[in-house]
mmCIF file of C-alpha atoms and ligand atoms in Angstrom:
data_model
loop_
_atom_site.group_PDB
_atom_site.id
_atom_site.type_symbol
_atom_site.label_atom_id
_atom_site.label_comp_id
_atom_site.label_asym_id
_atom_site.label_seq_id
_atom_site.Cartn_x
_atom_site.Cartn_y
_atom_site.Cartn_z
ATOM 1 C CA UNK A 1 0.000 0.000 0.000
ATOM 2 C CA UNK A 2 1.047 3.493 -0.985
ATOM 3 C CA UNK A 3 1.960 5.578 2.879
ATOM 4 C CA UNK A 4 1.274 8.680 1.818
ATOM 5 C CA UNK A 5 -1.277 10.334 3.583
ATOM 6 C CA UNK A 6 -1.429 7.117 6.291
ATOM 7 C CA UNK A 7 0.984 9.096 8.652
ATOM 8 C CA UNK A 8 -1.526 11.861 8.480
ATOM 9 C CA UNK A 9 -4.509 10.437 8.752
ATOM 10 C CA UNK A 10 -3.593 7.762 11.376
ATOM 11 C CA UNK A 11 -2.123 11.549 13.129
ATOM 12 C CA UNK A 12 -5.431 12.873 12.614
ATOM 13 C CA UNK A 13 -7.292 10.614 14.406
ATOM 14 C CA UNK A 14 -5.391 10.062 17.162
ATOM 15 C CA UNK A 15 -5.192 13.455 17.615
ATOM 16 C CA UNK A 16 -9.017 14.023 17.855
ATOM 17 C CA UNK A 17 -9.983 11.476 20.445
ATOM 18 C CA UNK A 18 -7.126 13.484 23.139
ATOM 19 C CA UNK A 19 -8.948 15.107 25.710
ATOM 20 C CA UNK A 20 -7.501 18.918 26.003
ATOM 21 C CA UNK A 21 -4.089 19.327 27.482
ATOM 22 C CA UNK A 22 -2.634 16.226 26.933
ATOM 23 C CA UNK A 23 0.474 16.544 24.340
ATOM 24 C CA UNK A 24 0.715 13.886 22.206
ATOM 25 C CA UNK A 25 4.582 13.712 21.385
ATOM 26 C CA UNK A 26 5.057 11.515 17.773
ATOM 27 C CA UNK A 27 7.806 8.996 18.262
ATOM 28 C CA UNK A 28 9.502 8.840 15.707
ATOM 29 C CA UNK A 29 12.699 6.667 15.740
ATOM 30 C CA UNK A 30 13.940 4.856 13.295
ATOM 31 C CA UNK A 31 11.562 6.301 11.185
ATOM 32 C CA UNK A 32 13.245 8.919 7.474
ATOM 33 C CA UNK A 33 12.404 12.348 7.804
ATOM 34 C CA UNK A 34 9.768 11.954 4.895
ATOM 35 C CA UNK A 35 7.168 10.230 7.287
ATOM 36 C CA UNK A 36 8.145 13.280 10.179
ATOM 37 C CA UNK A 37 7.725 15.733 7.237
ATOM 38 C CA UNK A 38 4.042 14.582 6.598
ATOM 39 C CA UNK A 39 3.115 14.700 10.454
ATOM 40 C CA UNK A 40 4.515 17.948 10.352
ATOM 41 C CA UNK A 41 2.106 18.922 7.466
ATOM 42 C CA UNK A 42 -0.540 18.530 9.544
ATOM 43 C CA UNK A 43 0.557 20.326 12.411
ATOM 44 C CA UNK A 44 2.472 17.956 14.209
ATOM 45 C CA UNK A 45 5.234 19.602 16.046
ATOM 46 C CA UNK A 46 6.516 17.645 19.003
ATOM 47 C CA UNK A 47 8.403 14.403 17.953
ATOM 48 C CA UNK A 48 10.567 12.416 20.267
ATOM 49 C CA UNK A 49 13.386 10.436 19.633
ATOM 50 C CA UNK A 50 15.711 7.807 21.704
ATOM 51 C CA UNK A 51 19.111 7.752 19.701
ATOM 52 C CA UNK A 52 21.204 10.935 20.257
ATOM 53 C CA UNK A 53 22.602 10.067 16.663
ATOM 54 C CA UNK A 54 19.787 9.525 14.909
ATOM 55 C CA UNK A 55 17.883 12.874 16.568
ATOM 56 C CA UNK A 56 21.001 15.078 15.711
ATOM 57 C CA UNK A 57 20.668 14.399 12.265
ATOM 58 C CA UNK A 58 16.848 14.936 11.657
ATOM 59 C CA UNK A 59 16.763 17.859 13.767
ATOM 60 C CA UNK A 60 19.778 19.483 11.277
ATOM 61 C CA UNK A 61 17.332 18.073 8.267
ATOM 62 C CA UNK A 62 14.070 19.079 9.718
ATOM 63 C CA UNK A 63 12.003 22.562 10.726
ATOM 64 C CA UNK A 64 13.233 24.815 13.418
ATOM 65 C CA UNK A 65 9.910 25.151 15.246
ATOM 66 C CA UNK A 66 9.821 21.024 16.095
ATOM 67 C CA UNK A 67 10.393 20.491 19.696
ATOM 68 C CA UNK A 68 12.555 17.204 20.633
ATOM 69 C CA UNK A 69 11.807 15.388 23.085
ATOM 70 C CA UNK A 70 14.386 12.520 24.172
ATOM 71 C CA UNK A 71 12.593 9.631 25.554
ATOM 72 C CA UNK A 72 15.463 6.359 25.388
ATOM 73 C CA UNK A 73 18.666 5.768 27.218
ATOM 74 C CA UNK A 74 20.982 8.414 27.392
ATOM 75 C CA UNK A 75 24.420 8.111 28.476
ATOM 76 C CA UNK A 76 26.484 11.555 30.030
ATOM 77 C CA UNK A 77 28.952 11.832 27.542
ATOM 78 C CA UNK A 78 26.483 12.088 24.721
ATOM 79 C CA UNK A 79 24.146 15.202 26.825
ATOM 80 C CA UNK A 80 26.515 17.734 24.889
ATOM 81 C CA UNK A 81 25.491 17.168 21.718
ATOM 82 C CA UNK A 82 21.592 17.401 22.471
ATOM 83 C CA UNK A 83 21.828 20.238 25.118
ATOM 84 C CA UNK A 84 21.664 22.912 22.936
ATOM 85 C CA UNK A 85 18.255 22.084 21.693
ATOM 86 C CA UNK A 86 16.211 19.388 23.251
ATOM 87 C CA UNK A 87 13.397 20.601 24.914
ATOM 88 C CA UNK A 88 12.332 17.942 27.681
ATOM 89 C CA UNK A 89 14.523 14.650 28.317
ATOM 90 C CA UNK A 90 12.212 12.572 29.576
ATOM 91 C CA UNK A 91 14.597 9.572 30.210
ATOM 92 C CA UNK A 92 16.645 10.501 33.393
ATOM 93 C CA UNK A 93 17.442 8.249 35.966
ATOM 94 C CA UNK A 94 20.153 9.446 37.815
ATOM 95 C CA UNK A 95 21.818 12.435 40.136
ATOM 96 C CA UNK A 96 24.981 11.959 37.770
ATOM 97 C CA UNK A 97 22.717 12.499 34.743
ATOM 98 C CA UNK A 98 21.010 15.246 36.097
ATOM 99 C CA UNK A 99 24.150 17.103 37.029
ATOM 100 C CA UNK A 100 25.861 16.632 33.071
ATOM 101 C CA UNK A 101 22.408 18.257 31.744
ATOM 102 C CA UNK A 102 22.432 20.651 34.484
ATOM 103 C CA UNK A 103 26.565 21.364 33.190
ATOM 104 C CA UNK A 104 25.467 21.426 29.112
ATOM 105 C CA UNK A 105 22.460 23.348 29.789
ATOM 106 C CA UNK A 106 24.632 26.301 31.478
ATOM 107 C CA UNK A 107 27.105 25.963 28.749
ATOM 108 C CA UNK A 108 24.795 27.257 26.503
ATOM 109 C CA UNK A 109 22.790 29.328 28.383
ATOM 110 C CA UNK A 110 19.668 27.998 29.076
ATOM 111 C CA UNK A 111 17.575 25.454 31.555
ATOM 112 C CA UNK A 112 16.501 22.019 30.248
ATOM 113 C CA UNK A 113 13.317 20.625 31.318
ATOM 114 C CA UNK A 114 13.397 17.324 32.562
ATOM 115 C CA UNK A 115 11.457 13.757 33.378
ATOM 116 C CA UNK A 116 12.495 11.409 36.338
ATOM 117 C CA UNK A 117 11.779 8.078 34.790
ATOM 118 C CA UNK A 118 10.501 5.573 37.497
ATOM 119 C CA UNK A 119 10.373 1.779 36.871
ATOM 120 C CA UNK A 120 6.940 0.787 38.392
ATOM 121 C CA UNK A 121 6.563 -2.534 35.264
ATOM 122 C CA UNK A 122 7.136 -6.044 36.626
ATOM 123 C CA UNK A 123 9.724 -6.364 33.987
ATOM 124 C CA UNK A 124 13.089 -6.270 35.279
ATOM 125 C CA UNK A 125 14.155 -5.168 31.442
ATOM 126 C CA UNK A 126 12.944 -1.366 31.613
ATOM 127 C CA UNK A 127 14.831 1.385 32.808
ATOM 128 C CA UNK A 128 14.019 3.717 35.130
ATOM 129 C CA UNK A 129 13.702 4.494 38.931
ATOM 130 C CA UNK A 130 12.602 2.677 41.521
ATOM 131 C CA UNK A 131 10.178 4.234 43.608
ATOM 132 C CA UNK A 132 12.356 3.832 46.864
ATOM 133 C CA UNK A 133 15.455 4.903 44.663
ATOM 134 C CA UNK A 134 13.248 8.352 43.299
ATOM 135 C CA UNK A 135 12.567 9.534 47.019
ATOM 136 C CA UNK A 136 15.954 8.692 48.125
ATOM 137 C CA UNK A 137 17.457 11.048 45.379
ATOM 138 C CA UNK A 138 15.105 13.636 46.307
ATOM 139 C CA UNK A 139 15.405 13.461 49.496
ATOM 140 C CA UNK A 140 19.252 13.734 49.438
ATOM 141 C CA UNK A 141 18.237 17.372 47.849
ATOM 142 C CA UNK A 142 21.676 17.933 45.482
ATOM 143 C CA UNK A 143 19.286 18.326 42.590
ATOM 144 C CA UNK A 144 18.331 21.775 44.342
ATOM 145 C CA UNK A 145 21.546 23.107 43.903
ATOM 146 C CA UNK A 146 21.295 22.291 39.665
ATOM 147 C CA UNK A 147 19.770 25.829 38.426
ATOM 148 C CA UNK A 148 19.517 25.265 35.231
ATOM 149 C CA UNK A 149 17.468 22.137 34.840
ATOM 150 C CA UNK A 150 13.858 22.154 35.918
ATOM 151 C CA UNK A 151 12.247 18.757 37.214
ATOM 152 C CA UNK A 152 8.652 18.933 34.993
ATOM 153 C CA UNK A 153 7.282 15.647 36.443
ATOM 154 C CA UNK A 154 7.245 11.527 35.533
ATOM 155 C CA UNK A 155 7.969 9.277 33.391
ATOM 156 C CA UNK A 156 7.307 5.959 33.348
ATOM 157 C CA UNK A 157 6.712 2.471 30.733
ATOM 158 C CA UNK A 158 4.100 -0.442 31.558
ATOM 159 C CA UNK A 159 4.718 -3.572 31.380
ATOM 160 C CA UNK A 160 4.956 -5.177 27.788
ATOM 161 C CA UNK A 161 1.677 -7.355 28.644
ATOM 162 C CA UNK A 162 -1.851 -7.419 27.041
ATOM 163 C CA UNK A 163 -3.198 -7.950 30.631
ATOM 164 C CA UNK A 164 -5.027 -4.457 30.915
ATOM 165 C CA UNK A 165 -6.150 -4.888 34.382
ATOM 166 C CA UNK A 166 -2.281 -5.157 35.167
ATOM 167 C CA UNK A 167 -1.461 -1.810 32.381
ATOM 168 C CA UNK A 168 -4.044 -0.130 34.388
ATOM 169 C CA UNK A 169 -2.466 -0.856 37.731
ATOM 170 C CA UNK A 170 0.968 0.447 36.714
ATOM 171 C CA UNK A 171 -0.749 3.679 35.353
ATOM 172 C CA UNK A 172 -2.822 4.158 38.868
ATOM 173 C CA UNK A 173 0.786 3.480 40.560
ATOM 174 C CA UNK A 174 2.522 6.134 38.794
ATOM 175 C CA UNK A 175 -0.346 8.410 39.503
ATOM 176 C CA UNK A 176 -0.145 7.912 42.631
ATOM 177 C CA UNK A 177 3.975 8.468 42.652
ATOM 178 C CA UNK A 178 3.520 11.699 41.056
ATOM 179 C CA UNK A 179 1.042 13.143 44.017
ATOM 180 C CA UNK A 180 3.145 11.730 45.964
ATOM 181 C CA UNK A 181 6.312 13.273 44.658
ATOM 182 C CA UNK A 182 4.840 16.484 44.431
ATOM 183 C CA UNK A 183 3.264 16.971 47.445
ATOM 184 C CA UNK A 184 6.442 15.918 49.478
ATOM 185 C CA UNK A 185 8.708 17.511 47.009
ATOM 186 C CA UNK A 186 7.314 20.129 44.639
ATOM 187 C CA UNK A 187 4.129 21.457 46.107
ATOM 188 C CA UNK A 188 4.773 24.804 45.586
ATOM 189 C CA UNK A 189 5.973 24.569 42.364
ATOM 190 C CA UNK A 190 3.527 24.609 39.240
ATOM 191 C CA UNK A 191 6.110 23.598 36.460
ATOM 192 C CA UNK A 192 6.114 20.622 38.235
ATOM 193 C CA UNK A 193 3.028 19.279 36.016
ATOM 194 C CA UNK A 194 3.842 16.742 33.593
ATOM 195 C CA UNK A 195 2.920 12.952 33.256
ATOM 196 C CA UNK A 196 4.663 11.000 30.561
ATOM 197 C CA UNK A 197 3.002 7.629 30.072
ATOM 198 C CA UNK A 198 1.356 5.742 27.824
ATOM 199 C CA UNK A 199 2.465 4.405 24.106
ATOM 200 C CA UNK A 200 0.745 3.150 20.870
ATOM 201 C CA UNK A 201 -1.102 -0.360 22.743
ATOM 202 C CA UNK A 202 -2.101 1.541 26.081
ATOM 203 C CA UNK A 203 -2.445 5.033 25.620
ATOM 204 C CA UNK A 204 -6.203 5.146 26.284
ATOM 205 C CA UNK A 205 -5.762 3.252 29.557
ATOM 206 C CA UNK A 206 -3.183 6.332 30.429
ATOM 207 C CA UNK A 207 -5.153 9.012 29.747
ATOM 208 C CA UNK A 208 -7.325 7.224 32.507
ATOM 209 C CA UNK A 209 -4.815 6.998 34.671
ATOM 210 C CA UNK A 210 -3.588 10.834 34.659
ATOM 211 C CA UNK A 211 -1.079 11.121 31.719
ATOM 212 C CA UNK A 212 -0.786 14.335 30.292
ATOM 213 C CA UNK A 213 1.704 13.420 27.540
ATOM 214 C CA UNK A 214 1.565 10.052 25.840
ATOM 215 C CA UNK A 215 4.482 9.010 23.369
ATOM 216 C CA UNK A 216 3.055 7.411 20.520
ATOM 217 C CA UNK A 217 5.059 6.178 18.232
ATOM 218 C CA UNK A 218 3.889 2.522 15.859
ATOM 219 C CA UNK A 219 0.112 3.828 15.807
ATOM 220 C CA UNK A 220 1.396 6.613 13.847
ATOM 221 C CA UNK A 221 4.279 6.090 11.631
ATOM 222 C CA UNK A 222 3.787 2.368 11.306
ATOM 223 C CA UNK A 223 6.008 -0.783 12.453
ATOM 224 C CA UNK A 224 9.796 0.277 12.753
ATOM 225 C CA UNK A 225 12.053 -1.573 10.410
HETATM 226 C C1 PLP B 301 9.655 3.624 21.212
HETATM 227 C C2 PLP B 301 9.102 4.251 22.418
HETATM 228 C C3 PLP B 301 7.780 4.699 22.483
HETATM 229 C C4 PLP B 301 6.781 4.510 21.353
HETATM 230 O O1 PLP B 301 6.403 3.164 21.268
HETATM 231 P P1 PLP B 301 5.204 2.692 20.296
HETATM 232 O O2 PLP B 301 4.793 1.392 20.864
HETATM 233 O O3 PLP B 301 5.815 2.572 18.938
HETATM 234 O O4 PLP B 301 4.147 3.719 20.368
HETATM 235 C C5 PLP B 301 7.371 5.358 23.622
HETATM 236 N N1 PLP B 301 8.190 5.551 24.667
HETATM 237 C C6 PLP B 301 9.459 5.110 24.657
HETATM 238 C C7 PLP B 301 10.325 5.362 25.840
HETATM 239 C C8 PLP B 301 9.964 4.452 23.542
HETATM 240 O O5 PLP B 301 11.232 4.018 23.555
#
């Protein structure tokens, strides 16, 4: 079948069953420019990436007014290369990383928004957090002294299951974390606002569960090669 007009239209609709305020970020790994050119056609501006490599290159190919979101991995001697741009990391999962974006993010004069990923999943293969390892790092407090990063909220992955009773559960737990967090940790502070969960199979069970951005990548680009 011919994909033009697919990435749109699959864009389209997904777009109009989103309740207001929740950001739909395109994921768009491993996917050529072409198929982020036609979400961008119809008004898609927030895509997000996991391969510092790979992001580099479209955002030098691409429009100046997308905003990149880094959602995979990311290792401390690759933050240089993405600090001047990126506008929310939603991967980090450690004081060390927090303190390289906090060091790239002065270097070029500006504050980076940032995601604590927490591993609520079963699976032991997902990165992130544990719960008891977030409020420890908190509650140590260095990540006060880092002024030019700004801690916008969670981010978290469900478990690769088709058990929605169990999806559902992990969304309700990272709910809960995130009042949690905020109320112990960032009650007077309104930026702190954002919940990243949710992909392509469970989004809708998110957006129950208090997600404010989903990352959405297969439903709307198609499998990845
Ligand atoms: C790839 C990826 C997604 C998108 O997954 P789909 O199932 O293709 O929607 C979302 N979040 C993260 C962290 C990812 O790595």
């Amino acid at each position: 079948m011919d994909g033009k007009g697919l990435v749109a239209s699959r864009l389209t609709a997904i777009r109009a069953q989103l309740p207001a305020g929740v950001n739909l970020v395109a994921v768009s790994k491993f996917h050529p420019v072409g198929a982020l050119l036609e979400a961008y056609s119809v008004g898609q501006r927030v895509f997000g990436e996991s391969r510092v490599q790979e992001l580099m290159v479209k955002h030098d190919e691409l429009p100046k007014d997308i905003e990149w979101h880094f959602i995979g991995s990311l290792q401390t001697n690759k933050v240089k290369y993405i600090a001047p741009f990126i506008s929310l990391i939603h991967s980090v999962d450690s004081l060390k990383l927090m303190q390289e974006i906090d060091r790239q993010a002065e270097r070029n004069n500006r504050k980076i928004d940032v995601l604590l990923e927490v591993h609520i999943a079963q699976e032991e293969t997902k990165h992130g957090m544990h719960p008891s390892a977030l409020f420890e790092l908190l509650e140590r407090g260095e990540w006060k002294s880092l002024n030019h990063i700004r801690i916008r909220g969670l981010m978290t992955m469900a478990s690769f299951v088709s058990n929605e009773v169990q999806i559902a559960h992990e969304f309700e737990l990272a709910e809960h974390l995130f009042s949690d967090v905020k109320k112990q940790f960032f009650s007077g502070d309104e930026s702190f606002n954002l919940r990243s969960w949710g992909m392509s199979d469970d989004y809708p069970i998110a957006l129950l569960h208090g997600a404010n951005i989903i990352r959405v990548g297969t439903a709307i680009f198609g499998a990845r090669e």
